Amino acid sequence: MTTAASRAIRLCGTEQVDPQLRTLRAGPLSVEFDNGAIRYVRIGGVEVLRGISFLVRDENWGTETPVLDDLQIDEKPDAFSVAYRGTCAGACGRLVYQARIAGGSDGALSFVVEAEPETDVLTNRTGFVVLHPIEGLAGKPVKVLHEDGREKLSLFPDYIDPRCPFTDIRALSHEIAPGIWATCTMEGDAFEMEDQRNWSDASYKTYVRPLRRPWPYRLPKGQKFTQAVRLQLLGTLPAGSSKKPNPSINLTIGRAIGRVPRIGIGVAADEAKHAFEVAELIRPLAPQWVVCQVDLRFGHGQDELEGYTALAQLTGAGVVLEIITKGTLDPFGELAPLADAVQSLRLNPEAVSVFPAQDMKSVQPGAPWPAMPTFEQNYAAARRAFPGVPLGGGMAAYFTELNRKRPPTGALDYATFTTCPNVHAADDVSVMETLQAIPHLIRSTRALMGDRLPLRIGPSQLGCRENPYGKSTAPNEANGRVCLSRIDPRQRGLFNAAWTVGYFAACAREGIEAVAFGDFTGPFGYVYRKADFVQPWFDEQDGRMVYPAFHVMAGLSKLSGATLLSVATSGADSIAAIAAEKDGRTTLWLSNLTAKKQSVQLSDTPNSARIALLAADQFERAAADPNFMESPGRRLDDQFISLDAYAVARVDLHRSSST
């Protein structure tokens, strides 16, 4: 008998709950207080800063979660203040700090921290991080005040910059409305900016301590320091306070804009065998392609290829071999045995991509790369080993590495990279925000690789496949939200279902050829299996179980090759939507990207419209029934769709082809 899951498990796969944001206002100024940090600094409803936070990062770039004590919040109509004591403690050491935040109705905001290491602290970065939003600022003017007093008028990067666009920063100013400039000043150390879209963050990040200095570094026990971030406005503020959000989101389906990309699934070598154990659940996922990793660093070869061959027969999907070589100066010598095995197994891959081991670790812009085959040598060896097979290239890791080390486009049949949404922050809001950066990643890839080269993304998922920035991925024994960890509990919750709709919709709008996600089973999977990590609720059930995103993947795969239709929403950051027309029927998938209930109004709803809903109150049924979303659904009697936290809906409509 299936037992009931808690709401926290249904939504995010863990009993740990993210702290709720608390809105603080002072006249037209508003901020969201978030466990010691502040987000969404708005003036008159205009987002000025995405966030300000004081953080401690360990030698693998993992972020310590602060524990807050003595929290005091004071709110008045024209001012607010926050004070607390923060403690960051982990393997890197223990640091405590006193924080004071103050905001006024004139738009002024300050965040001051006085910190003291109670032990030596080994860290890659400790101090303030200031985030500017990308929407509305990409390519727009910014005044940069440098530490030596020089002020220079420049532009926020439009295409994603692989290097630090600005260094030695004391203050940044940008226009938030005609004649009104916001100036953010940083004190207490040297600051520089990186284009955080490289890692799919939806922000430009100005951070303490330049990366040209050695890291990790040590903060000595007892050596106190103070840092501050201050925001001021120049110009006359408009009357009135922050804009109230529209309680209902309007959605309009429009004209044909392209084709729905092929959807695929990644397969880790150690997960292929588990897929056969749940073969009856793998078939309904019906991926058009599977990315099968062969990692020569771990001795992969004949056995793994046999599993992939059988998996291709089971699913009917095209196989892309993603080969990680040892990076020797004889790439053909490494690839030849694999090519022989592929031929003997009569495996006909639809494509191959080859990456030397050295490319799996990040190298800072301008730093020398280790000895390794050149792109040209690597690609020539792959063509020789797999004659006539299309060749993909770019990076098996993230866009960051592709942007820093750009391959010759003429040697490739398509470009590829992956993303990980929890490199810098693992909270729910930050992870969902990364969807805003996907179009920027795609446009920037086309700018550096050319418009004509097809683009494939993935496999991407909530967890971290491989950490290019540290020794390993981060452990997650507590089943929490952890940066750069393979284990992300939200993979098993509605959160992942909503995120997947948003990711696929963003890729489709940008016209890419194919997208791959996750895995069949395991930490990135869509089908439950008993594993060496805790999976609350699922571990207690009998019988076959699937995660909510299973239904999204199975449904979206049916739209492959369909006519993609434009979708306009009045709240694009909080709702994701993709619509397509196939066999005379229009299908709309939409998801709520927030933890709050939202209402969506469809502008045109025919009488024959039907809706299938995947929400928290159906979690147990959806987990036990792989066909849960296959039914036509209930009749949609009006134009309004109510979506609970991270809920997903499929709406089937009959529409005129002239729409």
XYZ file of C-alpha atoms in Angstrom, residues 88-461:
374
model
C 29.847 29.635 8.949
C 31.423 26.371 10.081
C 32.637 23.415 8.049
C 35.723 21.553 6.920
C 37.338 24.854 5.929
C 37.107 26.283 9.476
C 34.826 28.496 11.537
C 34.056 32.180 10.963
C 31.568 34.422 12.785
C 30.343 37.837 11.727
C 28.032 40.663 12.777
C 25.836 41.966 9.962
C 23.814 45.183 9.713
C 21.441 46.018 6.838
C 19.601 49.346 6.538
C 17.309 50.784 3.851
C 15.542 54.120 3.470
C 12.770 55.695 1.414
C 15.370 57.680 -0.563
C 16.540 54.380 -2.065
C 19.717 54.216 0.009
C 20.751 50.738 1.169
C 23.742 49.526 3.194
C 25.014 46.068 4.158
C 27.983 46.041 6.583
C 29.772 42.979 7.983
C 32.397 42.763 10.728
C 33.940 39.268 10.621
C 36.326 37.248 12.773
C 37.746 33.772 12.036
C 37.509 31.686 15.215
C 39.885 29.170 13.608
C 42.152 29.436 10.609
C 39.816 29.381 7.585
C 40.969 27.855 4.280
C 38.853 29.464 1.605
C 38.643 30.251 -2.100
C 36.508 33.306 -1.357
C 35.174 34.935 1.802
C 33.299 38.208 1.602
C 30.639 40.075 -0.307
C 29.107 39.089 -3.604
C 26.923 41.604 -5.444
C 24.679 40.476 -8.288
C 23.286 42.661 -11.073
C 20.387 41.207 -13.091
C 20.874 40.298 -16.760
C 17.402 41.163 -18.049
C 17.370 44.808 -19.074
C 21.101 45.277 -18.422
C 22.840 43.027 -20.974
C 24.592 45.338 -23.437
C 23.522 48.483 -21.547
C 25.793 51.282 -20.196
C 27.559 51.050 -16.853
C 29.930 53.492 -15.166
C 32.866 51.763 -13.464
C 34.711 53.589 -10.679
C 38.102 51.966 -10.186
C 40.150 51.815 -6.994
C 42.561 54.452 -8.309
C 39.706 56.950 -8.724
C 39.295 56.627 -12.500
C 35.702 56.397 -13.741
C 35.038 54.811 -17.117
C 31.788 54.505 -19.080
C 31.436 50.996 -20.456
C 28.764 48.364 -21.207
C 27.522 45.293 -19.400
C 28.533 42.388 -21.678
C 25.896 41.447 -24.244
C 27.403 38.129 -25.350
C 28.823 36.202 -22.420
C 32.351 37.335 -21.579
C 34.812 34.505 -20.749
C 37.045 36.958 -18.890
C 36.380 39.410 -16.096
C 34.841 42.408 -17.867
C 35.804 44.780 -15.045
C 38.573 44.614 -12.419
C 39.770 46.777 -9.518
C 36.197 47.959 -8.905
C 35.178 50.428 -6.231
C 31.690 51.293 -7.566
C 29.278 50.446 -10.407
C 26.546 52.795 -11.634
C 23.719 52.153 -14.096
C 20.571 53.960 -15.165
C 17.390 52.414 -13.732
C 15.041 54.986 -15.287
C 15.574 58.073 -17.438
C 17.767 60.437 -15.421
C 18.011 58.140 -12.363
C 21.306 56.339 -11.722
C 21.939 53.697 -9.060
C 25.481 53.509 -7.670
C 26.674 50.411 -5.819
C 29.873 50.980 -3.822
C 31.974 48.160 -2.348
C 34.441 48.598 0.514
C 36.962 46.528 2.461
C 38.892 44.635 -0.217
C 39.535 44.482 -3.966
C 36.529 43.558 -6.129
C 36.118 42.396 -9.720
C 33.221 41.239 -11.922
C 32.610 37.997 -13.773
C 29.849 37.257 -16.242
C 28.028 34.639 -14.204
C 25.940 33.587 -17.191
C 28.935 31.372 -18.025
C 27.597 28.971 -15.371
C 23.916 29.642 -16.275
C 23.425 32.065 -13.365
C 21.097 34.908 -14.293
C 23.436 37.664 -13.119
C 26.647 39.615 -13.409
C 28.622 38.932 -10.232
C 30.946 41.393 -8.540
C 32.919 39.568 -5.864
C 35.655 40.096 -3.359
C 39.296 39.174 -4.004
C 40.426 38.946 -7.648
C 41.007 35.493 -9.092
C 44.468 36.547 -10.248
C 45.474 36.209 -6.592
C 46.326 32.692 -5.319
C 43.539 30.473 -3.998
C 42.711 28.800 -1.752
C 44.046 31.243 0.830
C 44.036 31.289 4.620
C 42.227 33.693 6.937
C 44.239 33.644 10.210
C 42.422 32.915 13.462
C 41.430 36.091 15.308
C 42.266 38.521 12.473
C 39.129 40.653 12.154
C 38.043 42.451 8.980
C 35.181 44.663 7.816
C 33.469 44.871 4.437
C 30.509 46.934 3.213
C 28.211 47.335 0.210
C 26.229 50.560 -0.204
C 23.585 51.579 -2.755
C 22.693 55.198 -3.501
C 20.503 56.912 -6.097
C 21.228 60.026 -8.122
C 18.112 61.661 -9.544
C 14.520 62.295 -8.530
C 12.541 59.212 -7.573
C 9.039 58.851 -9.015
C 6.170 59.119 -6.568
C 4.543 55.938 -5.283
C 5.848 52.663 -3.964
C 6.725 49.315 -5.449
C 4.481 47.919 -8.142
C 2.104 45.177 -7.112
C 2.456 41.961 -9.091
C -0.353 40.979 -11.422
C -2.288 38.229 -9.591
C -3.159 36.531 -12.884
C -0.788 35.740 -15.740
C -2.105 36.079 -19.268
C -0.942 33.500 -21.821
C -1.393 33.737 -25.590
C -0.482 31.064 -28.129
C 0.627 32.531 -31.441
C 2.136 31.632 -34.788
C 4.537 28.919 -35.893
C 8.180 29.768 -35.075
C 10.078 26.544 -35.815
C 10.299 22.899 -34.810
C 10.350 21.259 -31.396
C 13.887 19.949 -30.653
C 14.625 16.276 -30.279
C 14.683 15.285 -26.627
C 17.228 12.852 -25.253
C 18.557 11.280 -22.074
C 22.105 10.875 -20.781
C 23.320 7.451 -19.690
C 26.151 7.071 -17.202
C 28.168 3.896 -17.716
C 27.282 2.517 -14.289
C 23.548 3.173 -14.790
C 22.980 1.377 -18.101
C 22.546 -2.011 -16.429
C 19.939 -0.614 -14.053
C 17.856 0.641 -16.970
C 17.209 -2.949 -18.057
C 15.856 -3.751 -14.599
C 12.995 -1.316 -15.288
C 12.723 -1.838 -19.038
C 8.927 -1.502 -19.031
C 9.334 2.040 -17.618
C 12.174 3.024 -19.920
C 10.205 2.487 -23.131
C 7.508 5.115 -22.375
C 10.213 7.782 -22.009
C 10.886 7.250 -25.748
C 13.977 9.477 -26.079
C 15.007 10.284 -29.633
C 18.686 10.134 -28.671
C 20.797 8.924 -25.770
C 24.179 10.321 -24.756
C 26.293 7.320 -23.707
C 29.500 8.185 -21.883
C 32.637 6.122 -22.420
C 35.304 7.360 -20.010
C 38.755 5.958 -20.682
C 40.006 7.444 -17.415
C 38.002 4.664 -15.724
C 38.792 1.898 -18.186
C 35.478 1.896 -20.015
C 35.305 -0.179 -23.182
C 33.706 -3.368 -24.471
C 31.394 -3.998 -21.486
C 29.967 -0.505 -21.506
C 29.491 -0.537 -25.272
C 27.613 -3.844 -25.056
C 25.213 -2.250 -22.572
C 24.711 0.791 -24.764
C 24.037 -1.410 -27.804
C 21.333 -3.283 -25.919
C 19.914 -0.012 -24.629
C 19.646 1.331 -28.167
C 17.707 -1.789 -29.152
C 15.414 -1.383 -26.138
C 14.602 2.291 -26.714
C 15.043 2.699 -30.467
C 16.968 5.890 -29.712
C 19.960 7.105 -31.662
C 23.229 6.667 -29.754
C 25.733 9.471 -29.307
C 29.028 8.245 -27.859
C 30.559 10.857 -25.551
C 34.151 9.672 -25.215
C 36.491 11.055 -22.551
C 40.063 10.069 -23.433
C 43.055 9.997 -21.099
C 44.412 12.964 -23.017
C 47.574 11.300 -24.300
C 49.316 12.740 -27.341
C 48.134 9.705 -29.330
C 44.335 10.186 -29.425
C 43.860 7.722 -32.293
C 45.673 5.038 -30.314
C 43.150 5.556 -27.524
C 40.130 5.587 -29.838
C 41.028 2.678 -32.135
C 40.094 -0.135 -29.683
C 36.737 1.520 -29.064
C 36.114 1.849 -32.775
C 36.889 -1.851 -33.248
C 34.462 -2.766 -30.457
C 31.741 -0.552 -31.925
C 32.157 -2.258 -35.287
C 32.143 -5.763 -33.831
C 28.956 -5.013 -31.876
C 27.340 -3.527 -34.989
C 26.527 -0.436 -32.994
C 25.832 2.374 -35.435
C 26.200 5.605 -33.460
C 24.385 8.603 -34.876
C 27.301 10.742 -33.696
C 30.432 10.746 -31.563
C 32.092 13.465 -29.524
C 35.589 13.167 -28.104
C 37.072 15.167 -25.213
C 40.534 14.778 -23.645
C 40.672 14.436 -19.858
C 42.398 17.820 -19.551
C 39.232 19.534 -20.801
C 37.302 18.182 -17.828
C 39.096 20.593 -15.481
C 38.650 24.343 -15.608
C 41.493 26.623 -16.625
C 41.314 30.337 -15.898
C 41.280 32.694 -18.916
C 44.831 33.516 -19.934
C 46.363 30.639 -17.967
C 48.308 27.980 -19.915
C 46.573 24.701 -20.718
C 48.347 21.451 -19.824
C 50.069 19.390 -22.513
C 47.389 17.676 -24.561
C 46.256 17.021 -28.143
C 45.098 20.068 -30.056
C 41.481 20.348 -31.186
C 42.623 19.567 -34.720
C 44.535 16.438 -33.651
C 41.661 15.218 -31.523
C 39.045 15.730 -34.237
C 41.241 14.178 -36.943
C 41.712 11.094 -34.755
C 37.963 10.847 -34.175
C 37.225 11.123 -37.918
C 39.791 8.421 -38.637
C 38.481 6.077 -35.926
C 34.795 6.623 -36.789
C 34.712 7.382 -40.538
C 31.419 8.741 -41.819
C 29.996 9.302 -38.313
C 28.951 12.905 -37.539
C 31.306 14.565 -35.060
C 30.248 16.798 -32.206
C 32.581 19.053 -30.290
C 32.800 21.823 -27.744
C 32.902 20.677 -24.148
C 31.544 17.730 -22.189
C 31.522 20.124 -19.252
C 29.856 23.503 -19.011
C 29.495 26.473 -21.315
C 32.173 28.205 -19.222
C 34.857 25.887 -20.548
C 33.575 26.175 -24.127
C 33.667 29.960 -23.871
C 37.217 29.929 -22.498
C 38.583 27.438 -25.031
C 36.828 27.737 -28.370
C 37.144 24.917 -30.915
C 37.500 25.410 -34.673
C 33.965 25.247 -36.017
C 34.875 24.002 -39.490
C 35.926 20.615 -38.141
C 32.570 19.845 -36.487
C 29.073 18.728 -37.453
C 27.514 20.205 -34.304
C 28.525 22.017 -31.130
C 27.697 20.850 -27.622
C 27.979 21.746 -23.940
C 26.087 21.053 -20.705
C 24.900 23.139 -17.773
C 24.653 22.686 -14.008
C 22.246 25.032 -12.192
C 23.815 24.789 -8.724
C 27.447 25.786 -9.275
C 27.190 28.950 -7.182
C 23.934 28.621 -5.232
C 21.701 25.651 -4.478
C 18.591 27.257 -3.023
C 15.316 26.831 -4.902
C 15.030 30.413 -6.107
C 18.585 30.587 -7.478
C 18.359 27.229 -9.254
C 15.092 28.168 -10.955
C 16.546 31.562 -11.912
C 19.145 29.824 -14.096
C 16.428 29.223 -16.701
C 16.606 32.951 -17.503
C 20.222 32.501 -18.648
C 19.619 29.657 -21.123
C 18.764 31.972 -24.074
C 21.921 33.987 -23.344
C 24.028 30.805 -23.424
C 22.586 29.762 -26.768
C 22.935 33.181 -28.406
C 26.503 33.500 -27.151
C 27.375 30.034 -28.478
C 26.083 31.034 -31.892
C 28.105 34.236 -31.736
C 31.348 32.315 -31.158
C 30.583 29.125 -33.152
C 28.492 30.562 -35.984
C 24.773 30.465 -36.772
C 24.997 27.565 -39.215
C 26.504 24.994 -36.863
C 23.719 22.953 -35.176
C 23.687 23.052 -31.380
C 22.953 20.258 -28.930
C 22.829 20.792 -25.179
C 23.175 18.160 -22.508
C 22.802 15.946 -20.722
C 21.902 18.606 -18.158
C 20.130 18.053 -14.851
